[in-house]
Amino acid sequence: MLGMSKVKAGQVAKGAFVKLNGDPCQITGTSFHHHSRGGGYCNFTYKNLAKDGTHRLTCKSSDQLEVLDVSSEKHQFLYSDNDELVVMHPDSFEQRSLPASLVGRRQRRLLTPDTKLFVLFDEDRPIGVSLPPKLVLTVTQAHHEDAGNTVGGAKKMVTLETGYRLQVPLFIKQGDQIVVDTESGQYVSRFS
């Protein structure tokens, strides 16, 4: 494959795209441990772009890893259709169907029409979708909670415009716009 090269694990940095167990992955964290005898070890945390989840990998710093030559293009999410996401390039207006598996399950539930995202390509093949770190979404359902129920930073469950449910502070009400972390799916703040 033209978009790949092998490098020593000790040369792989955070943010790099590699192929592990046949799947495209992005390195999200690195740490290196050197021993007095022999070579050192590399500990990586990585996000599997083909499947949900963050994983860990430990290997010798002399081990070879396949690094992908990844490019990204800005797109706009339009809608989902069964197991596909339909996105549009903002300049050419070209629409493209992507496998929904390129986006994590939680992240799919945060997508609204017009969400800006980046499609990651290895050569011309889409291998992943990167959402902005935070999205602003509207609360469509919020139950009224008792004002006295505030021990220990009390929270309540709300439903967002996408159908996604999450815990928020008691002061959030229906119609409020909130900021949600796309990686964890958790409440960040009220949008003002």
PDB file of C-alpha atoms in Angstrom, residues 7 9 13 24-26 28 63 70 72 80 83 85 109 111 123 134 148 153 156 180:
ATOM      1  CA  VAL A   7       9.024   3.175  11.424  1.00  0.00           C
ATOM      2  CA  ALA A   9       7.911   2.413  17.623  1.00  0.00           C
ATOM      3  CA  ALA A  13       4.405  10.448  18.234  1.00  0.00           C
ATOM      4  CA  PRO A  24      -6.437   2.082  11.216  1.00  0.00           C
ATOM      5  CA  CYS A  25      -5.726   3.660  14.618  1.00  0.00           C
ATOM      6  CA  GLN A  26      -4.734   7.066  15.963  1.00  0.00           C
ATOM      7  CA  THR A  28      -3.656   9.385  21.596  1.00  0.00           C
ATOM      8  CA  ASP A  63       9.646  -2.821  16.933  1.00  0.00           C
ATOM      9  CA  VAL A  70      -3.573  10.201   6.372  1.00  0.00           C
ATOM     10  CA  SER A  72      -8.363  14.959   6.190  1.00  0.00           C
ATOM     11  CA  SER A  80     -27.802   8.923   8.551  1.00  0.00           C
ATOM     12  CA  ASP A  83     -25.690   1.867   8.495  1.00  0.00           C
ATOM     13  CA  LEU A  85     -23.698   8.492   7.163  1.00  0.00           C
ATOM     14  CA  ARG A 109     -25.759   9.895  18.674  1.00  0.00           C
ATOM     15  CA  LEU A 111     -24.567  14.269  15.228  1.00  0.00           C
ATOM     16  CA  GLU A 123      -5.134   7.470  -0.028  1.00  0.00           C
ATOM     17  CA  LYS A 134     -17.177  19.877  21.693  1.00  0.00           C
ATOM     18  CA  GLY A 148     -33.664  20.794  47.973  1.00  0.00           C
ATOM     19  CA  GLY A 153     -23.584  18.176  43.172  1.00  0.00           C
ATOM     20  CA  LYS A 156     -30.506  14.823  36.492  1.00  0.00           C
ATOM     21  CA  VAL A 180     -21.088  18.296  25.198  1.00  0.00           C
TER      22      VAL A 180
END
